[in-house]
């Protein structure tokens, strides 16, 4: 039995453990789509939706993904004007998606003059877990829910390049130092002090270690654990590989202003080569066959859910 004080201190949302939202496949409302040029994008969208729906039915998420409701929706951004819910998947266009949400919300006039820091540290956008229980359920049931995903290995390598191959005042001292200390034999003092220069193989050793010296991070966490696609019935599944056409079609679906287009620019390190299948191949060469297999196994659900081909 809880004391009155315990009851007071406990968030009402934290008691909703094991919530199951049936992934019913609702038809997309296409009444706001103008012109006939979206036929192919729409056809791809319907295939992705039914594929995920069928996968989740087979997977039987009731048993596998029991979690707090508040955790379930903690990565979902809310745009109330156009009734949009967007689940953030880092390294799959999320910075530009947040810019778009800020414009839709009336917080900025254009996507082109919003800085990276403003996007990620400005606290302009609300997340779904900041609403009360009724607010969360109402939005889950009535808003258009979208998720944008990316080939898991490409996303992983992109995250490594971004966080460890460029100066970074958070990832080097927090993750880099712990990784070098545990996985690099005979590490020199400079590396142990700064955490800079983590090798991809060391990063993978950390990722696959059940006793990681430092926790997981959203940039390489599985999409299945960031957005729970078998518990939340996403209406729209975009892919990084077809980012612009998917995003611009989605903006039509939700009735965004005609002049608002998804931005094409690369958010940071714009001179770097984009992380492609060929770039990924070069990084995977640094791993043993067993490490490559275990890394694939780590993202196995993401590969299955979103119908990506194994590398």
Coordinates of C-alpha atoms in Angstrom, one line a residue:
X1 CA 0.0 0.0 0.0
X2 CA 1.3 3.4 -0.9
X3 CA 1.5 6.1 1.7
X4 CA -0.2 9.4 0.9
X5 CA 3.1 11.1 0.3
X6 CA 4.2 8.4 -2.2
X7 CA 0.9 8.8 -4.0
X8 CA 1.4 12.5 -4.2
X9 CA 4.9 12.2 -5.6
X10 CA 4.1 9.6 -8.2
X11 CA 3.2 11.0 -11.6
X12 CA -0.3 9.8 -12.7
X13 CA 1.2 8.7 -16.1
X14 CA 3.8 6.5 -14.4
X15 CA 1.0 4.1 -13.2
X16 CA 0.0 3.3 -16.8
X17 CA 2.4 0.4 -17.2
X18 CA 1.9 -2.0 -20.1
X19 CA -0.5 0.1 -22.1
X20 CA -1.2 -1.5 -25.5
X21 CA -2.5 0.6 -28.3
X22 CA -3.7 -1.7 -31.1
X23 CA -2.0 -0.9 -34.3
X24 CA -5.2 -0.5 -36.3
X25 CA -4.6 0.5 -39.9
X26 CA -6.7 3.6 -40.5
X27 CA -7.0 4.9 -44.1
X28 CA -5.0 8.1 -44.7
X29 CA -7.1 11.2 -45.2
X30 CA -6.0 12.4 -48.7
X31 CA -8.6 15.1 -49.2
X32 CA -6.0 17.9 -49.0
X33 CA -3.6 16.4 -51.5
X34 CA -3.5 18.5 -54.7
X35 CA -2.4 17.4 -58.2
X36 CA -1.7 13.9 -59.5
X37 CA 2.1 13.8 -59.1
X38 CA 2.0 12.0 -55.8
X39 CA 0.7 8.7 -57.1
X40 CA 4.0 6.7 -56.8
X41 CA 4.8 8.2 -53.4
X42 CA 1.3 7.3 -52.2
X43 CA 1.6 3.8 -53.5
X44 CA 4.9 3.3 -51.7
X45 CA 3.4 4.7 -48.6
X46 CA 0.5 2.3 -48.6
X47 CA 2.9 -0.7 -49.1
X48 CA 5.0 0.4 -46.1
X49 CA 1.9 0.9 -43.9
X50 CA 0.5 -2.5 -44.6
X51 CA 3.9 -4.2 -44.3
X52 CA 4.4 -2.7 -40.8
X53 CA 0.9 -3.5 -39.8
X54 CA 1.2 -7.2 -40.9
X55 CA 4.6 -7.4 -39.2
X56 CA 3.3 -6.1 -35.9
X57 CA 0.3 -8.6 -36.0
X58 CA 2.8 -11.5 -36.4
X59 CA 5.2 -10.1 -33.9
X60 CA 2.5 -9.8 -31.2
X61 CA 3.9 -6.7 -29.5
X62 CA 1.7 -7.2 -26.4
X63 CA 4.1 -9.7 -25.0
X64 CA 7.3 -8.0 -26.1
X65 CA 7.0 -4.3 -25.6
X66 CA 5.4 -3.6 -22.3
X67 CA 6.3 -0.1 -21.2
X68 CA 5.2 3.1 -19.4
X69 CA 2.9 5.2 -21.6
X70 CA 4.9 8.3 -20.6
X71 CA 8.1 6.5 -21.9
X72 CA 6.2 5.3 -25.0
X73 CA 5.6 8.9 -26.2
X74 CA 8.7 10.6 -24.9
X75 CA 10.3 11.1 -28.3
X76 CA 7.1 12.4 -30.0
X77 CA 6.9 16.1 -31.0
X78 CA 3.5 17.8 -31.1
X79 CA 2.4 20.4 -33.7
X80 CA -1.2 21.4 -32.6
X81 CA -2.1 23.7 -35.5
X82 CA -2.0 21.0 -38.2
X83 CA -2.5 18.2 -35.7
X84 CA 0.8 16.4 -36.3
X85 CA 2.7 14.0 -34.1
X86 CA 6.3 13.4 -35.3
X87 CA 8.5 10.7 -33.6
X88 CA 12.1 11.8 -33.7
X89 CA 14.6 9.3 -35.2
X90 CA 18.1 11.0 -35.0
X91 CA 20.2 10.8 -38.2
X92 CA 17.0 10.4 -40.4
X93 CA 16.4 14.0 -41.2
X94 CA 15.2 15.0 -37.7
X95 CA 16.8 18.5 -37.5
X96 CA 15.1 19.6 -40.7
X97 CA 11.8 18.0 -39.5
X98 CA 12.0 20.1 -36.3
X99 CA 12.5 23.2 -38.5
X100 CA 9.4 22.3 -40.5
X101 CA 7.4 21.8 -37.2
X102 CA 8.5 25.2 -35.9
X103 CA 7.3 26.9 -39.2
X104 CA 4.0 24.9 -39.1
X105 CA 3.6 26.0 -35.4
X106 CA 4.1 29.7 -36.3
X107 CA 7.4 29.8 -34.3
X108 CA 9.5 30.8 -37.3
X109 CA 8.8 32.3 -40.7
X110 CA 11.1 30.1 -42.7
X111 CA 13.1 26.9 -42.3
X112 CA 16.2 28.6 -43.6
X113 CA 17.0 30.9 -40.8
X114 CA 16.7 28.5 -37.8
X115 CA 20.1 27.5 -36.4
X116 CA 21.1 24.0 -35.4
X117 CA 21.3 25.1 -31.7
X118 CA 17.9 26.7 -31.9
X119 CA 16.4 23.4 -33.3
X120 CA 17.9 21.1 -30.7
X121 CA 18.3 23.3 -27.6
X122 CA 15.7 26.0 -28.1
X123 CA 12.9 24.1 -26.3
X124 CA 10.4 25.6 -28.8
X125 CA 8.5 22.4 -29.5
X126 CA 6.5 20.4 -27.0
X127 CA 6.7 16.7 -26.6
X128 CA 3.7 14.5 -26.1
X129 CA 4.8 13.4 -22.6
X130 CA 4.4 17.0 -21.4
X131 CA 0.6 16.7 -21.7
X132 CA -1.8 15.1 -19.2
X133 CA -3.2 11.7 -19.8
X134 CA -6.3 12.9 -21.6
X135 CA -4.2 15.2 -23.8
X136 CA -1.9 12.3 -24.8
X137 CA -4.7 10.0 -25.7
X138 CA -6.7 12.6 -27.6
X139 CA -3.7 13.5 -29.7
X140 CA -2.7 9.8 -30.3
X141 CA -6.2 9.1 -31.5
X142 CA -6.9 12.2 -33.6
X143 CA -3.6 13.6 -34.9
X144 CA -1.6 12.4 -38.0
X145 CA 1.3 10.4 -36.6
X146 CA 4.5 10.2 -38.6
X147 CA 7.9 8.5 -38.3
X148 CA 10.9 8.8 -40.7
X149 CA 13.4 6.0 -40.6
X150 CA 16.7 5.1 -42.3
X151 CA 18.7 2.0 -43.2
X152 CA 20.0 0.9 -39.7
X153 CA 23.7 0.5 -40.7
X154 CA 23.7 3.9 -42.5
X155 CA 22.1 5.5 -39.5
X156 CA 24.7 3.9 -37.2
X157 CA 27.7 5.0 -39.2
X158 CA 26.3 8.5 -39.7
X159 CA 25.9 8.8 -35.9
X160 CA 29.5 7.6 -35.4
X161 CA 30.9 10.0 -37.9
X162 CA 29.0 12.9 -36.6
X163 CA 29.7 12.4 -32.9
X164 CA 33.2 10.9 -32.9
X165 CA 35.0 12.2 -36.0
X166 CA 34.3 15.9 -35.3
X167 CA 35.1 17.9 -32.2
X168 CA 32.3 17.5 -29.7
X169 CA 32.1 18.8 -26.2
X170 CA 29.7 16.2 -25.0
X171 CA 30.3 12.9 -26.8
X172 CA 34.1 12.9 -26.6
X173 CA 34.3 13.4 -22.8
X174 CA 31.2 11.4 -21.9
X175 CA 31.2 8.5 -24.3
X176 CA 34.7 8.7 -25.9
X177 CA 36.6 8.6 -22.6
X178 CA 34.6 5.7 -21.3
X179 CA 35.0 3.8 -24.6
X180 CA 38.7 4.3 -24.9
X181 CA 39.3 3.4 -21.2
X182 CA 37.4 0.1 -21.5
X183 CA 38.2 -1.1 -25.1
X184 CA 41.7 0.4 -26.0
X185 CA 44.6 -1.5 -24.6
X186 CA 47.6 0.8 -23.8
X187 CA 45.7 4.0 -24.4
X188 CA 47.8 7.1 -24.0
X189 CA 47.1 9.8 -21.4
X190 CA 45.9 12.3 -24.0
X191 CA 43.2 9.9 -25.4
X192 CA 42.1 9.0 -21.9
X193 CA 41.8 12.7 -20.9
X194 CA 40.0 14.0 -24.0
X195 CA 38.1 11.0 -25.3
X196 CA 38.9 12.0 -28.8
X197 CA 39.8 9.6 -31.6
X198 CA 37.5 6.7 -30.9
X199 CA 37.8 4.1 -33.6
X200 CA 34.7 2.5 -35.2
X201 CA 35.6 -0.9 -33.9
X202 CA 35.9 0.4 -30.3
X203 CA 32.5 2.1 -30.7
X204 CA 30.9 -1.2 -31.9
X205 CA 32.5 -3.1 -28.9
X206 CA 30.7 -0.6 -26.7
X207 CA 27.4 -0.9 -28.6
X208 CA 27.4 -4.7 -28.3
X209 CA 28.6 -4.8 -24.7
X210 CA 25.8 -5.9 -22.3
X211 CA 27.9 -4.2 -19.5
X212 CA 28.4 -0.9 -21.3
X213 CA 30.6 1.6 -19.4
X214 CA 28.1 4.4 -20.4
X215 CA 24.5 4.1 -21.3
X216 CA 22.7 4.1 -24.7
X217 CA 22.1 7.2 -26.7
X218 CA 19.2 8.2 -29.0
X219 CA 21.5 8.6 -32.0
X220 CA 22.2 4.8 -32.1
X221 CA 19.2 3.4 -30.1
X222 CA 17.0 1.1 -32.2
X223 CA 13.9 2.8 -33.8
X224 CA 11.8 0.0 -32.2
X225 CA 12.8 1.4 -28.8
X226 CA 12.6 5.1 -29.7
X227 CA 9.2 5.1 -31.4
X228 CA 7.5 1.8 -30.6
X229 CA 6.0 1.3 -34.0
X230 CA 4.1 -1.8 -33.0
X231 CA 2.3 0.0 -30.1
X232 CA 1.7 3.3 -31.8
X233 CA -0.1 3.1 -35.1
X234 CA 1.8 5.6 -37.2
X235 CA -0.2 6.9 -40.1
X236 CA 2.8 7.8 -42.3
X237 CA 6.1 6.0 -42.6
X238 CA 8.8 8.1 -44.4
X239 CA 12.2 6.9 -45.3
X240 CA 15.5 8.9 -45.4
X241 CA 16.2 7.3 -48.8
X242 CA 13.2 9.1 -50.3
X243 CA 13.2 11.9 -47.7
X244 CA 12.2 14.9 -49.8
X245 CA 9.3 13.4 -51.8
X246 CA 7.9 11.6 -48.7
X247 CA 8.2 14.7 -46.5
X248 CA 6.6 17.0 -49.1
X249 CA 3.8 14.5 -49.7
X250 CA 3.2 14.4 -45.9
X251 CA 3.0 18.2 -45.8
X252 CA 0.3 18.1 -48.4
X253 CA -1.6 15.5 -46.4
X254 CA -1.7 17.7 -43.3
X255 CA -2.6 20.9 -45.2
X256 CA 0.7 22.8 -44.7
X257 CA 1.1 26.1 -46.5
X258 CA 1.8 25.6 -50.2
X259 CA 5.1 27.5 -50.0
X260 CA 6.5 25.3 -47.2
X261 CA 8.8 22.7 -48.7
X262 CA 11.1 20.3 -46.8
X263 CA 14.6 21.8 -46.7
X264 CA 17.3 20.1 -48.8
X265 CA 20.4 21.3 -46.9
X266 CA 22.6 19.1 -44.7
X267 CA 22.4 20.4 -41.1
X268 CA 26.0 20.1 -40.1
X269 CA 29.4 19.1 -41.6
X270 CA 28.0 20.0 -45.0
X271 CA 31.3 19.4 -46.7
X272 CA 31.5 15.8 -45.6
X273 CA 30.4 13.1 -48.0
X274 CA 27.0 11.8 -47.1
X275 CA 26.9 8.4 -45.4
X276 CA 26.0 6.1 -48.3
X277 CA 26.0 2.3 -48.7
X278 CA 29.6 2.6 -50.0
X279 CA 30.7 4.6 -47.0
X280 CA 29.1 2.1 -44.7
X281 CA 31.0 -0.7 -46.5
X282 CA 34.3 0.9 -45.7
X283 CA 33.5 1.1 -42.0
X284 CA 32.2 -2.4 -41.8
X285 CA 35.5 -3.7 -43.1
X286 CA 37.1 -2.6 -39.8
X287 CA 34.9 -5.2 -38.0
X288 CA 35.3 -9.0 -37.8
X289 CA 32.6 -11.2 -39.4
X290 CA 31.2 -11.9 -36.0
X291 CA 31.0 -8.2 -35.0
X292 CA 29.2 -7.4 -38.3
X293 CA 26.7 -10.2 -37.6
X294 CA 26.1 -9.1 -34.0
X295 CA 25.6 -5.5 -35.1
X296 CA 23.0 -6.6 -37.7
X297 CA 21.4 -8.7 -34.9
X298 CA 21.3 -5.6 -32.7
X299 CA 19.2 -3.8 -35.3
X300 CA 17.3 -6.9 -36.5
X301 CA 13.8 -5.6 -35.5
X302 CA 14.4 -2.3 -37.3
X303 CA 15.5 -4.2 -40.5
X304 CA 12.3 -6.3 -40.3
X305 CA 9.8 -3.6 -39.4
X306 CA 10.7 -1.3 -42.2
X307 CA 11.6 -3.9 -44.8
X308 CA 15.3 -3.0 -45.2
X309 CA 17.6 -5.5 -46.9
X310 CA 20.3 -7.0 -44.8
X311 CA 23.7 -5.5 -45.7

